[in-house]
Short mmCIF file of C-alpha atoms in Angstrom, two decimals:
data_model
loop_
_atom_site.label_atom_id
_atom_site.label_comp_id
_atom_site.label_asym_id
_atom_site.label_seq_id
_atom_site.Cartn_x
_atom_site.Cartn_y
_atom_site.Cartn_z
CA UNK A 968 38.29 -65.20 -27.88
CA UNK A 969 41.73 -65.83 -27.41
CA UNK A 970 42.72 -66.94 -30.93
CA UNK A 971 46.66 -66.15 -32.03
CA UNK A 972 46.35 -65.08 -35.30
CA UNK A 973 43.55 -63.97 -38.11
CA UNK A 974 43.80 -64.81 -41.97
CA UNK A 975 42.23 -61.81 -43.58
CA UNK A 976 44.12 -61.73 -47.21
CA UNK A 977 41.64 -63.00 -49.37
CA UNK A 978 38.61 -61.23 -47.49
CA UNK A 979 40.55 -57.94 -47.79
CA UNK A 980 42.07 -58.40 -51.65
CA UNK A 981 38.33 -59.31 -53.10
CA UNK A 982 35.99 -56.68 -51.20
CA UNK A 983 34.72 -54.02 -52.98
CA UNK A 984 37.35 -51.21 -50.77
CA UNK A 985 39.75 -53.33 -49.98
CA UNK A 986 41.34 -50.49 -47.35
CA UNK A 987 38.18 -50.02 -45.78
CA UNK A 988 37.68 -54.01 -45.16
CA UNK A 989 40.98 -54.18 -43.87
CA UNK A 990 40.41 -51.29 -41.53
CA UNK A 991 37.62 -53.06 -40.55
CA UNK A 992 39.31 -56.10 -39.36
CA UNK A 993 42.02 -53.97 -37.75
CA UNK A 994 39.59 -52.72 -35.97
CA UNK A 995 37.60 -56.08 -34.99
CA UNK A 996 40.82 -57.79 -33.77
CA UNK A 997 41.74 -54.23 -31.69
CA UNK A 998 37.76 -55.17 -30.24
CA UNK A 999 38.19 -58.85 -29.61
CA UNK A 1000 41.43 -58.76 -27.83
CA UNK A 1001 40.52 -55.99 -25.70
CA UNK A 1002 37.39 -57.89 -24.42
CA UNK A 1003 39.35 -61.08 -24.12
CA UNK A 1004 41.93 -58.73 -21.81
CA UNK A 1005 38.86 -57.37 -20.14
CA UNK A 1006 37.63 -60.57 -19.18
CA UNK A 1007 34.08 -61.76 -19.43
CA UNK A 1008 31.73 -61.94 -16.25
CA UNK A 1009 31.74 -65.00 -13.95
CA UNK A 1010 29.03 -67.43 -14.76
CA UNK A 1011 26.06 -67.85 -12.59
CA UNK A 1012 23.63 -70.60 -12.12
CA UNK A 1013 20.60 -68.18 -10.98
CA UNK A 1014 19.93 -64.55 -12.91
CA UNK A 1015 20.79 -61.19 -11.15
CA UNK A 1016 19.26 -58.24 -12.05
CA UNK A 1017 21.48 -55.86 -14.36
CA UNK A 1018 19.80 -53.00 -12.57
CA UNK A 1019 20.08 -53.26 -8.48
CA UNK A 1020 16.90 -52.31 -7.23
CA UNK A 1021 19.00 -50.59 -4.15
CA UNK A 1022 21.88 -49.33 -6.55
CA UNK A 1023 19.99 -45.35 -5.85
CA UNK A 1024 21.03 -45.73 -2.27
CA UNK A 1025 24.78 -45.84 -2.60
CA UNK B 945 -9.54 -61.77 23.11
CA UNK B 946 -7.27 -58.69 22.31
CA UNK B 947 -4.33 -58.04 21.58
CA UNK B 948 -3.36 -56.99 25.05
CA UNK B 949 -1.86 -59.85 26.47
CA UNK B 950 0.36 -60.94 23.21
CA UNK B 951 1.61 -57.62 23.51
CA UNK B 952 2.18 -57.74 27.33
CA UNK B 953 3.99 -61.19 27.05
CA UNK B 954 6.46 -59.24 24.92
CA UNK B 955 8.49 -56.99 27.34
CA UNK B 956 10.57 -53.92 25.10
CA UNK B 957 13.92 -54.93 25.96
CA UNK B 958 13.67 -58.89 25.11
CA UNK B 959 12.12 -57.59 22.23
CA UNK B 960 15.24 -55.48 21.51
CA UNK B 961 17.80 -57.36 22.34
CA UNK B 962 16.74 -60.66 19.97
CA UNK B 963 16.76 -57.87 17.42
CA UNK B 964 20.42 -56.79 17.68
CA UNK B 965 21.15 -60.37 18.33
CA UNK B 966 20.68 -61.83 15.23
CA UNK B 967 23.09 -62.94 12.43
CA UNK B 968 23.71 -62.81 9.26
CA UNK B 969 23.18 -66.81 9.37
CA UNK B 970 19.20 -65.96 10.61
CA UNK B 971 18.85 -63.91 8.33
CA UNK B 972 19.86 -66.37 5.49
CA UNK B 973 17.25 -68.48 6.79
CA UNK B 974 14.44 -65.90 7.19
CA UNK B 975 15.36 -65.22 3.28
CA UNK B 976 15.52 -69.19 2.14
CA UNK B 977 12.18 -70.14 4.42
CA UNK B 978 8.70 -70.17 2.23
CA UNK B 979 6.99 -68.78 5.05
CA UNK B 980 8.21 -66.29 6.82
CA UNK B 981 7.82 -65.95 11.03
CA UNK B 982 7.77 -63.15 12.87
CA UNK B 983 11.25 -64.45 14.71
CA UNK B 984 12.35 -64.02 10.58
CA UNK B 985 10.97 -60.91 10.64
CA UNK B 986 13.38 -60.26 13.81
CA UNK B 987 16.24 -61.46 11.58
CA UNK B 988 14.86 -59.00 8.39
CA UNK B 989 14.90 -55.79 10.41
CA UNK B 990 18.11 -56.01 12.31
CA UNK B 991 21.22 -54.84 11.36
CA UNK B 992 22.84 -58.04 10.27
CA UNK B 993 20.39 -57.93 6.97
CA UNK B 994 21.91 -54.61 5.91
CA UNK B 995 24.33 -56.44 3.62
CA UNK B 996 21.75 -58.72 1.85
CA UNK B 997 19.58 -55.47 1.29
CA UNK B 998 19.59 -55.75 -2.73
CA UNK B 999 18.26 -59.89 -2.10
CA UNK B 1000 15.47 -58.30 0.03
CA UNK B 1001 14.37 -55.69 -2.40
CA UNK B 1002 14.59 -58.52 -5.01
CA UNK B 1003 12.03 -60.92 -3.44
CA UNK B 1004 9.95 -58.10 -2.04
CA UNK B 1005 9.36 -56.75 -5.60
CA UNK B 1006 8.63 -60.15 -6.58
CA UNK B 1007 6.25 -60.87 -4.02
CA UNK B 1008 4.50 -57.41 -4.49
CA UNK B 1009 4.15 -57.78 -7.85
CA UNK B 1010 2.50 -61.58 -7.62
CA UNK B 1011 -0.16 -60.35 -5.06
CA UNK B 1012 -0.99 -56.75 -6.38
CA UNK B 1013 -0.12 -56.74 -10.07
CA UNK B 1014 1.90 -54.02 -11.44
CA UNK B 1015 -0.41 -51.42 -9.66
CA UNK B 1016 0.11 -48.49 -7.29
CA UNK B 1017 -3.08 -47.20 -5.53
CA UNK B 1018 -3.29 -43.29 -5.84
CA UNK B 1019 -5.15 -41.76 -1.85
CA UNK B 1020 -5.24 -38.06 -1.31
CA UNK B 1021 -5.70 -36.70 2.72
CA UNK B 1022 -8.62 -34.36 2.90
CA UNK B 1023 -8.18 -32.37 6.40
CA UNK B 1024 -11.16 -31.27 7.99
CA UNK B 1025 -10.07 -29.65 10.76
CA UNK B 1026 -6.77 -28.96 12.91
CA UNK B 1027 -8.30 -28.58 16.41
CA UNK B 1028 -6.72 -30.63 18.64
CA UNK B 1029 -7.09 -30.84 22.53
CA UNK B 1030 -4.22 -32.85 23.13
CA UNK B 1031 -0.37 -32.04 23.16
CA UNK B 1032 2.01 -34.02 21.27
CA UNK B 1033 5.31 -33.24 20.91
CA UNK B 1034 5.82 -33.97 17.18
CA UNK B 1035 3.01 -32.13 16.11
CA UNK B 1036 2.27 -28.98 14.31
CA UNK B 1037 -1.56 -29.17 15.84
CA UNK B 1038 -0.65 -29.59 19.33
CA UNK B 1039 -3.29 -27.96 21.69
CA UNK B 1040 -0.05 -25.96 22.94
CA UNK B 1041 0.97 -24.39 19.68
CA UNK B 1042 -0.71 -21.14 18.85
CA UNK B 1043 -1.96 -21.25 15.37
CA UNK B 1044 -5.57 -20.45 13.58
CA UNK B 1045 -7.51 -23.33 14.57
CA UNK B 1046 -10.13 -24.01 11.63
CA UNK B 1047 -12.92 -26.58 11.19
CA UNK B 1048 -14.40 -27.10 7.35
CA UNK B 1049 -18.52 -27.07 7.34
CA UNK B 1050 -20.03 -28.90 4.77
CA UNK B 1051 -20.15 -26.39 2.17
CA UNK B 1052 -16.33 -25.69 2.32
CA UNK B 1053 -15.39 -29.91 2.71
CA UNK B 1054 -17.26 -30.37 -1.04
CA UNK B 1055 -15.70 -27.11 -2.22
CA UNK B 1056 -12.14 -29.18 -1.02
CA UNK B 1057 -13.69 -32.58 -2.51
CA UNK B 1058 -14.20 -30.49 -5.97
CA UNK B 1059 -10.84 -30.06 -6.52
CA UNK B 1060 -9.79 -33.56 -5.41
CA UNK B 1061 -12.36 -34.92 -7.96
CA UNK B 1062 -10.63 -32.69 -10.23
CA UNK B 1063 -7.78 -34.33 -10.32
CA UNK B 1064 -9.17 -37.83 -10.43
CA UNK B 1065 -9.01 -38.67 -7.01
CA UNK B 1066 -11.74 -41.45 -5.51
CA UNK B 1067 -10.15 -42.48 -2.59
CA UNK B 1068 -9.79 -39.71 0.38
CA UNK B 1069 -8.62 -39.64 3.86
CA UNK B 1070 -10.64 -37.66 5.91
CA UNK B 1071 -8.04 -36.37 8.64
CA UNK B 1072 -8.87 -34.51 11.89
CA UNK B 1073 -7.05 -33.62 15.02
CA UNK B 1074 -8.64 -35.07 18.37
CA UNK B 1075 -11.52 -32.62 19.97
CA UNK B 1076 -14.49 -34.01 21.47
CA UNK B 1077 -16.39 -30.88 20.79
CA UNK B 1078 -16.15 -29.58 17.28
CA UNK B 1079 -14.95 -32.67 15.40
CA UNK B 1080 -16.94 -35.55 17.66
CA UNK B 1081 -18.98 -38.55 16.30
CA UNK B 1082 -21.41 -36.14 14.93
CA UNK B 1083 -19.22 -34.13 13.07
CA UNK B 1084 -17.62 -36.82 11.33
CA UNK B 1085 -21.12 -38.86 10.60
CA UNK B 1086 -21.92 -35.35 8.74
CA UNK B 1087 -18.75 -35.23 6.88
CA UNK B 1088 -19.36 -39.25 5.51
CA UNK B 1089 -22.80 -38.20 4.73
CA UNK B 1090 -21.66 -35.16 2.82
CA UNK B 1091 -18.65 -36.78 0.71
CA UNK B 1092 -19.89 -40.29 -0.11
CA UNK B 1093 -21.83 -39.36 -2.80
CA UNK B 1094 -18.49 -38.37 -3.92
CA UNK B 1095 -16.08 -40.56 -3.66
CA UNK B 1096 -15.76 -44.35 -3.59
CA UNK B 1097 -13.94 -44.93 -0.95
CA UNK B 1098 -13.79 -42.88 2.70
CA UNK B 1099 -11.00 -43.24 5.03
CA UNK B 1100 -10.56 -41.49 8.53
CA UNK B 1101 -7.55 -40.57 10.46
CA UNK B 1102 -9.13 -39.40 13.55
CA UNK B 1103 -8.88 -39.90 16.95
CA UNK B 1104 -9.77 -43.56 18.35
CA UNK B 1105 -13.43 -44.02 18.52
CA UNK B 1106 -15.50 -46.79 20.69
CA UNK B 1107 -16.74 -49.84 18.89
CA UNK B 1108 -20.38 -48.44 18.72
CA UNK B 1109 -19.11 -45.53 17.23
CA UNK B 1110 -17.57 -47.15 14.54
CA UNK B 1111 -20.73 -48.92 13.83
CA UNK B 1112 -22.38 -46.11 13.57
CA UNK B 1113 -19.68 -44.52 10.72
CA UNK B 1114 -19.45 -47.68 8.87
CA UNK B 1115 -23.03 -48.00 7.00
CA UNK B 1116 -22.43 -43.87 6.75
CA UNK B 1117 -19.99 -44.77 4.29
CA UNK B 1118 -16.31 -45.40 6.51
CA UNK B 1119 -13.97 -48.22 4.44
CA UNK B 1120 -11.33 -47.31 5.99
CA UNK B 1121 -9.50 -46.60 9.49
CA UNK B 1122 -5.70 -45.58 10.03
CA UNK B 1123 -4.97 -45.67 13.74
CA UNK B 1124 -0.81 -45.35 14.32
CA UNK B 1125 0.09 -46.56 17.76
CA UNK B 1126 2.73 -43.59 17.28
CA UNK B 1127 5.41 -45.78 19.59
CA UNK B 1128 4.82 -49.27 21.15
CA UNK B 1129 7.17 -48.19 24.07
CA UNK B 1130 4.73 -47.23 26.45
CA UNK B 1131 6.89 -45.05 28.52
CA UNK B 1132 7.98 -42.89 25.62
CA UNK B 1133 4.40 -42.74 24.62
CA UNK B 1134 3.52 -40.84 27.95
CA UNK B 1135 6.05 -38.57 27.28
CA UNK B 1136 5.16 -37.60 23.74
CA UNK B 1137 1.43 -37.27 24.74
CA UNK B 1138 1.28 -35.65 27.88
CA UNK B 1139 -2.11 -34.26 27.93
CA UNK B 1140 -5.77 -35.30 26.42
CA UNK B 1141 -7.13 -38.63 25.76
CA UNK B 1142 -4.18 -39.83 23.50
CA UNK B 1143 -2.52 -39.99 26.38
CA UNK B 1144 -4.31 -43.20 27.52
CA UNK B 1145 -1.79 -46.13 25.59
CA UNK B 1146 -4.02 -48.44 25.88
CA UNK B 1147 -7.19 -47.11 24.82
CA UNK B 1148 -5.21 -46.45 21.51
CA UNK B 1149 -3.09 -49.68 21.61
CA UNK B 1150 -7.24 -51.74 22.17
CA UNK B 1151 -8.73 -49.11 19.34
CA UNK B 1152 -8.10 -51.83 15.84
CA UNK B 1153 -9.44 -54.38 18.13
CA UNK B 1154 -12.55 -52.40 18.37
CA UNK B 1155 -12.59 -51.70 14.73
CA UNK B 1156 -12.24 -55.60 13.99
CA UNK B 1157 -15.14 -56.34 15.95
CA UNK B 1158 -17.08 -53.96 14.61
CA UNK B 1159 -16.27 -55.18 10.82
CA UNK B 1160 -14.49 -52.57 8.84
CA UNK B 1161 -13.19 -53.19 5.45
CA UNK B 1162 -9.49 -51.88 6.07
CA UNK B 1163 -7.48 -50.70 8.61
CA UNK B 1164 -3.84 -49.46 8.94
CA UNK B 1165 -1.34 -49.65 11.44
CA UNK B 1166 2.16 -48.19 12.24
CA UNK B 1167 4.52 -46.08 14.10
CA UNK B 1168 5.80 -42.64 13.84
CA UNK B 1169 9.57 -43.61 12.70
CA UNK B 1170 11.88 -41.23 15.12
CA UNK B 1171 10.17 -41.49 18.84
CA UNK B 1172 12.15 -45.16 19.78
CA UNK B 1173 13.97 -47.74 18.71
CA UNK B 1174 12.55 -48.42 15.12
CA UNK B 1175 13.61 -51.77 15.07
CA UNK B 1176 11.83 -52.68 18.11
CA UNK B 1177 8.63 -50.38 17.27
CA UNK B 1178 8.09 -51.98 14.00
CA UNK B 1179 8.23 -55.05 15.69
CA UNK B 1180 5.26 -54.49 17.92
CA UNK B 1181 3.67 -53.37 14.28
CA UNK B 1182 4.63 -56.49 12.84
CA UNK B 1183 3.49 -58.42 16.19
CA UNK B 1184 -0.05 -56.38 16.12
CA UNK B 1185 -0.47 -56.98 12.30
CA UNK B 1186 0.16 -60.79 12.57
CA UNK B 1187 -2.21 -61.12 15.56
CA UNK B 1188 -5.16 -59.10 14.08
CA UNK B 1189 -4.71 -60.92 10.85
CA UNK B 1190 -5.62 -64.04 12.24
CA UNK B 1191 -8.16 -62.71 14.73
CA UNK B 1192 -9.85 -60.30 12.07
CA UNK B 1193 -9.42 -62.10 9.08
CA UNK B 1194 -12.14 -60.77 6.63
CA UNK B 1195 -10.72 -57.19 7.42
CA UNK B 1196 -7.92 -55.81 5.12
CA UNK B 1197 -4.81 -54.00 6.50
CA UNK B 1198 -2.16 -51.56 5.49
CA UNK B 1199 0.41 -50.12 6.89
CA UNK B 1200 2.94 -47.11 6.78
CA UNK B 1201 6.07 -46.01 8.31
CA UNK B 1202 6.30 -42.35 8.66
CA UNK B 1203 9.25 -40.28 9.89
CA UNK B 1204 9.41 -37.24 12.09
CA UNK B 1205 9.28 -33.72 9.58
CA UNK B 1206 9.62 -30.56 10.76
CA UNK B 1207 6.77 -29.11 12.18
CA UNK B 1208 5.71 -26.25 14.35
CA UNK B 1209 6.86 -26.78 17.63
CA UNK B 1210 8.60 -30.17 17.42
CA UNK B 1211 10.83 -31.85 19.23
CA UNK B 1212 13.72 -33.82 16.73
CA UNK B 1213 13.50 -37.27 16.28
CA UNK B 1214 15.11 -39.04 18.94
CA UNK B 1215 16.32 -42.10 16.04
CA UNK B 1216 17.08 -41.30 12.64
CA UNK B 1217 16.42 -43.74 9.89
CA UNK B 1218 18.36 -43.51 7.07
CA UNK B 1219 16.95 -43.84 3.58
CA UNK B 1220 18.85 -47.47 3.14
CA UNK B 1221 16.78 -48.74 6.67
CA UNK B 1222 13.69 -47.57 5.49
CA UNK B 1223 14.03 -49.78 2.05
CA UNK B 1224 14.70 -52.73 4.47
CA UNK B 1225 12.08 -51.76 6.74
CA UNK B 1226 9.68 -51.97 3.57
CA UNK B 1227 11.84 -55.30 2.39
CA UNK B 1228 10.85 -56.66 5.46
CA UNK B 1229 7.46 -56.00 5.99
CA UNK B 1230 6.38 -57.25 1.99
CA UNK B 1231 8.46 -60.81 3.13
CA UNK B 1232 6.56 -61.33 6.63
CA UNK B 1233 3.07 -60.69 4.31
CA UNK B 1234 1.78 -60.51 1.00
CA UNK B 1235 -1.31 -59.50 1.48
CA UNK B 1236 -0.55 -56.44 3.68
CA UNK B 1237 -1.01 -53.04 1.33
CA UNK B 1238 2.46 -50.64 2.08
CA UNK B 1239 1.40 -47.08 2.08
CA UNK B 1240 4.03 -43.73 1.21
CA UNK B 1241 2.97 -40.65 1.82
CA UNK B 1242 4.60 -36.99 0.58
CA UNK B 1243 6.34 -36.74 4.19
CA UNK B 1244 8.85 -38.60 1.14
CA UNK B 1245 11.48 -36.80 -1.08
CA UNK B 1246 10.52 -37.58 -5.24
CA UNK B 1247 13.83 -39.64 -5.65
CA UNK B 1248 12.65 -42.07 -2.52
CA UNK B 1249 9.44 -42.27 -4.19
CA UNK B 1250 10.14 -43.17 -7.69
CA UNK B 1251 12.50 -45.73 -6.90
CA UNK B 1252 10.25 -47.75 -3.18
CA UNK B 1253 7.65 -48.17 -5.50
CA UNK B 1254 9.33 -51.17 -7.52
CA UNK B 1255 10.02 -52.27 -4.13
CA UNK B 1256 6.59 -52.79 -1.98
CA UNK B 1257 5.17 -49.85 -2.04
CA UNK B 1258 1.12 -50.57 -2.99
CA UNK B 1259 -0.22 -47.19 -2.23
CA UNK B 1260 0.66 -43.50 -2.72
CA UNK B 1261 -0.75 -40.19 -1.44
CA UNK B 1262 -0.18 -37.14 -4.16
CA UNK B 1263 -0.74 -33.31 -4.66
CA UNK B 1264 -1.19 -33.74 -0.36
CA UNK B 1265 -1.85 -30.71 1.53
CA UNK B 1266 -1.66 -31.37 5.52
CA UNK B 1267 -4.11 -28.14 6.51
CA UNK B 1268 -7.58 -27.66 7.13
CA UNK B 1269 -8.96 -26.11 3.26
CA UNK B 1270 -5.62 -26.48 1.69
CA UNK B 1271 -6.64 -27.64 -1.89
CA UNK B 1272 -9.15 -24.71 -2.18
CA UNK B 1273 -10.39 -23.24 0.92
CA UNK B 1274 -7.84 -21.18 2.84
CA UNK B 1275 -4.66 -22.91 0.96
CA UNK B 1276 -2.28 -20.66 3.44
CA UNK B 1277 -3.60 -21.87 6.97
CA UNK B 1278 -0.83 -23.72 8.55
CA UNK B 1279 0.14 -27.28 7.72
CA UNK B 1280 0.35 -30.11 10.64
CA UNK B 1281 3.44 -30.75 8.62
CA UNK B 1282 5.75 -29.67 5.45
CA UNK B 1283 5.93 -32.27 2.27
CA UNK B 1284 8.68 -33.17 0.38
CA UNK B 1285 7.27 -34.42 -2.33
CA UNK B 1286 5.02 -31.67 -4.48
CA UNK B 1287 4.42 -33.16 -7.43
CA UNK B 1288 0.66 -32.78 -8.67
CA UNK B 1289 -1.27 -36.29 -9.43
CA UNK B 1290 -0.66 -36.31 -12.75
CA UNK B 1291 3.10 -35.91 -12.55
CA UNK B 1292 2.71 -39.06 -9.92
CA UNK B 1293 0.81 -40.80 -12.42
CA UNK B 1294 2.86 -40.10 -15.19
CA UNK B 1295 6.04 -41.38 -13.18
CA UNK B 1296 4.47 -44.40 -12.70
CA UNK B 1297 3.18 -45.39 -16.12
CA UNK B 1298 6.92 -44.32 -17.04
CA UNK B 1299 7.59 -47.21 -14.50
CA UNK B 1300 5.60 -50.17 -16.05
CA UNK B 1301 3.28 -49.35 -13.73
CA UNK B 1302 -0.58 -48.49 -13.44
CA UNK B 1303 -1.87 -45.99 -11.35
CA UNK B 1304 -5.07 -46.96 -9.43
CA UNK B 1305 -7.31 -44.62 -8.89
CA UNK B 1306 -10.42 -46.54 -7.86
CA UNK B 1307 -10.58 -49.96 -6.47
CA UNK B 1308 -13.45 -50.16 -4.34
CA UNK B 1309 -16.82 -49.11 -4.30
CA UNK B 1310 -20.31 -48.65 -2.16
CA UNK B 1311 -21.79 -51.52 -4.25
CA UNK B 1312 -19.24 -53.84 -2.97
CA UNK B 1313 -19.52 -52.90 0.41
CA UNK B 1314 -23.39 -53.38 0.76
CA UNK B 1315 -22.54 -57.26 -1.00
CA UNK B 1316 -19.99 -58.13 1.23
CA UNK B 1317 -22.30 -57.33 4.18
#
């Protein structure tokens, strides 16, 4: 998730819409770099719920 | 034996002050040990376990759902009468507040029960206010006799009975007894029941001793949440449940933790309890003991509801109506206090399968009592 570049010409030149494909992987990189900015969660060694049981009190 | 001199050896304000005492480090403990004390309990219900509130609700969810399944037991009150002859200051059928006064016969208690069976119900908790004359033993032998055939399993709230009156209900069909100490603070306790025999602590504080000894299936305990200190009160519960537990073993208990409503005549409670201490109350109370069934009734708002039964909550009143004929025999005499929660049975139900869980309507029945005897 934190790669520098993409090579896309080949993928892009030989799919069937060529401008589609490459707005897809305009689209992936856009996704991939803003959840590497984002940050993933910290690991944990036990599971937490998702869903706090107590989260309707707040 | 009784439970007298456990509770005497346990003066209010030590009580209290180990409470407030604790820290967050006891409480860590209380959460990490496999068994669980009542000096964790201490730790649990004091206000240095408010910030590890989502842990409790985690284990106590856990716990609840290892012992009971993924099951919430449906109950419905049936009141039979609202004569009262003592005054208590909470409520609504206080011998000093002027309203109707009504008693059901038998004809108009099975015209009630139709309507319960109706909607599905077989458990029913037969409630009365305290008068000697109208709604004594005999009344309430008559009113087993008249709804067994009915139901599968009879509860009573009613007022404390002797042991050889219990004894007397039990073959007539009685599972179940719910006697609430109200408050564990004896003082306090004279001052919300000034006049009739509730007034007498101790009579009421010996009464689940008397119903041990004279073998009944269930019985619940608990405190009205708003007189004292709730901390402190649902200590003494917690104290009174451990100690009839292991005197009374083959008996089953419940309990439930009701706060103050409005009511005709009442005085406001002198301790609120927010919604958040309530959850840890319940927290608390699944991690001292598995076994123990943890009882909501509609004094509840729907939101509560939905979510405390993922957390502990094993039982559920629904569709409740707190006066004397309510479901179908004079459904505007006045209520010993207002609901919040209005939802018919079958919206409770519904919200519960919605939940992943299954609504129990039945779990007992007179078979199984006469083979456990």
């Amino acid at each position: 998730m934190g790669a520098d570049a993409v090579l896309v010409n080949t993928a892009i030149a030989v799919a069937g819409q060529p401008v589609a494909m490459a707005q897809a992987f305009r689209l992936a990189v856009e996704a991939g770099r803003l959840a590497y900015e984002a940050r993933l969660a910290a690991p944990a060694a036990q599971a937490v719920a998702s869903s706090p049981l107590t989260a309707f009190l707040d | 034996m009784s439970f007298r001199p456990i509770f005497e050896s346990h003066p209010w304000d030590d009580v209290k002050a180990s409470i407030y005492a604790k820290t967050g480090a006891d409480v860590e403990r209380a959460l990490a040990a496999p068994r669980r004390t009542l000096d964790d309990f201490r730790a649990l219900i004091s206000p240095a376990a408010a910030p590890y509130l989502e842990q409790m609700a985690q284990l106590s969810q856990q716990r609840t759902r290892q012992r009971f399944g993924h099951t919430v037991q449906l109950y419905v009150p049936l009141y039979l009468s609202n004569e009262c002859q003592n005054i208590c200051t909470y409520c609504g059928f206080s011998l000093d507040n002027k309203i109707a006064r009504r008693t059901l016969s038998s004809v108009e208690m099975l015209a009630e029960a139709a309507v319960l069976k109706g909607w599905g119900y077989e458990h029913v908790l037969l409630v009365t206010g305290e008068a000697n004359q109208t709604v004594g033993v005999d009344y309430l032998e008559k009113a087993l006799r008249t709804l067994r055939p009915h139901f599968a399993h009879l509860s009573m709230e009613v007022q404390p009975l002797d042991q050889e009156d219990y004894e007397r209900l039990i073959p007539e069909g009685l599972n179940t007894v719910l006697v609430y100490q109200e408050t564990y603070h004896q003082d306090d306790y004279k001052k919300h029941h000034p006049k009739g025999k509730k007034s007498n602590f101790h009579y009421r504080l010996d009464t689940p001793d008397r119903l041990g000894r004279a073998g009944i299936h269930k019985m619940g305990l608990g405190v009205l949440i708003g007189l004292e200190d709730w901390r402190t009160d649902c200590f003494y519960a917690a104290l009174h449940l451990d100690y009839l537990e292991r005197t009374y073993w083959q008996t089953k208990y419940s309990l439930s933790f009701p706060r103050l409503r409005p009511a005709e005549g009442m005085l406001q409670p002198k301790v609120e309890m927010s919604d958040r201490e309530l959850v840890q109350l319940i927290c608390a109370y699944r991690l001292l003991s598995d076994e123990v069934e943890l009882s909501l009734s509609t004094r509840e708002n729907p939101t509560f509801r939905d979510h405390v039964v993922q957390l502990g909550i094993t039982s559920l009143s629904a569709g409740s109506k707190t006066n004397p004929g309510g479901y179908a025999v004079a459904p505007e005499s006045l209520e010993q206090f207002e609901i919040s929660d209005e939802r018919s049975p079958a919206a409770i139900a519904a919200m519960l399968r919605r939940q992943g869980l299954e609504p129990v309507w039945k779990d007992w029945d007179a078979t199984l009592t006469a083979l456990a005897r």
